[in-house]
Coordinates of C-alpha atoms and ligand atoms in Angstrom, one line a residue:
X93 CA -15.7 19.1 -17.4
X94 CA -13.5 21.3 -15.1
X95 CA -10.8 19.8 -13.0
X96 CA -9.9 21.0 -9.7
X97 CA -6.5 22.3 -10.3
X98 CA -6.4 25.2 -7.9
X99 CA -6.3 25.5 -4.2
X100 CA -9.7 26.0 -2.7
X101 CA -8.3 28.4 -0.2
X102 CA -5.7 30.5 -2.0
X103 CA -6.5 29.7 -5.6
X104 CA -2.8 28.7 -6.4
X105 CA -2.2 26.0 -8.9
X106 CA -2.0 22.6 -7.4
X107 CA 1.3 21.7 -9.1
X108 CA 3.4 21.4 -5.9
X109 CA 4.1 18.0 -4.3
X110 CA 2.1 17.6 -1.3
X111 CA -1.0 19.3 -2.6
X112 CA -4.2 17.2 -2.3
X113 CA -7.6 16.9 -3.9
X114 CA -10.5 15.3 -2.1
X115 CA -14.3 15.4 -2.2
X116 CA -16.3 17.6 0.1
X117 CA -17.6 15.5 3.0
X118 CA -21.0 17.3 2.5
X119 CA -21.7 17.5 -1.0
X120 CA -18.8 15.5 -2.7
X121 CA -17.6 18.6 -4.8
X122 CA -14.0 18.3 -5.6
X123 CA -11.9 20.3 -3.4
X124 CA -8.2 21.1 -3.8
X125 CA -5.7 22.2 -1.0
X126 CA -2.0 23.2 -1.6
X127 CA 0.8 22.2 0.6
X128 CA 1.1 25.7 2.1
X129 CA -2.5 25.9 3.1
X130 CA -2.2 22.3 4.7
X131 CA 0.8 23.2 6.6
X132 CA -0.7 26.5 7.8
X133 CA -3.9 24.8 8.5
X134 CA -6.1 27.4 6.6
X135 CA -9.7 26.5 6.5
X136 CA -11.3 25.7 3.2
X137 CA -14.8 26.8 2.3
X138 CA -16.8 24.6 -0.2
X139 CA -19.3 26.3 -2.6
X140 CA -22.0 24.5 -0.6
X141 CA -21.0 26.3 2.5
X142 CA -19.1 23.5 4.2
X143 CA -15.9 24.7 6.0
X144 CA -13.4 22.4 7.2
X145 CA -9.7 22.3 8.3
Ligands
LIG1425 ZN1 -3.6 27.2 -0.8
LIG1426 ZN1 -19.4 20.9 -0.4

């Protein structure tokens, strides 16, 4: 089972403090976001097509 250890947006490893993992609101798939993308407000796109802030 693959863990979500990379940012969904920029693919960086989620090792920094402040990075988060959460389930997709639509399909429940694990999504990871790094602190940089959170600060920048980069959108993420789930494999199901869901796009969120
Ligand atoms: Zn990122
Ligand atoms: Zn999804």
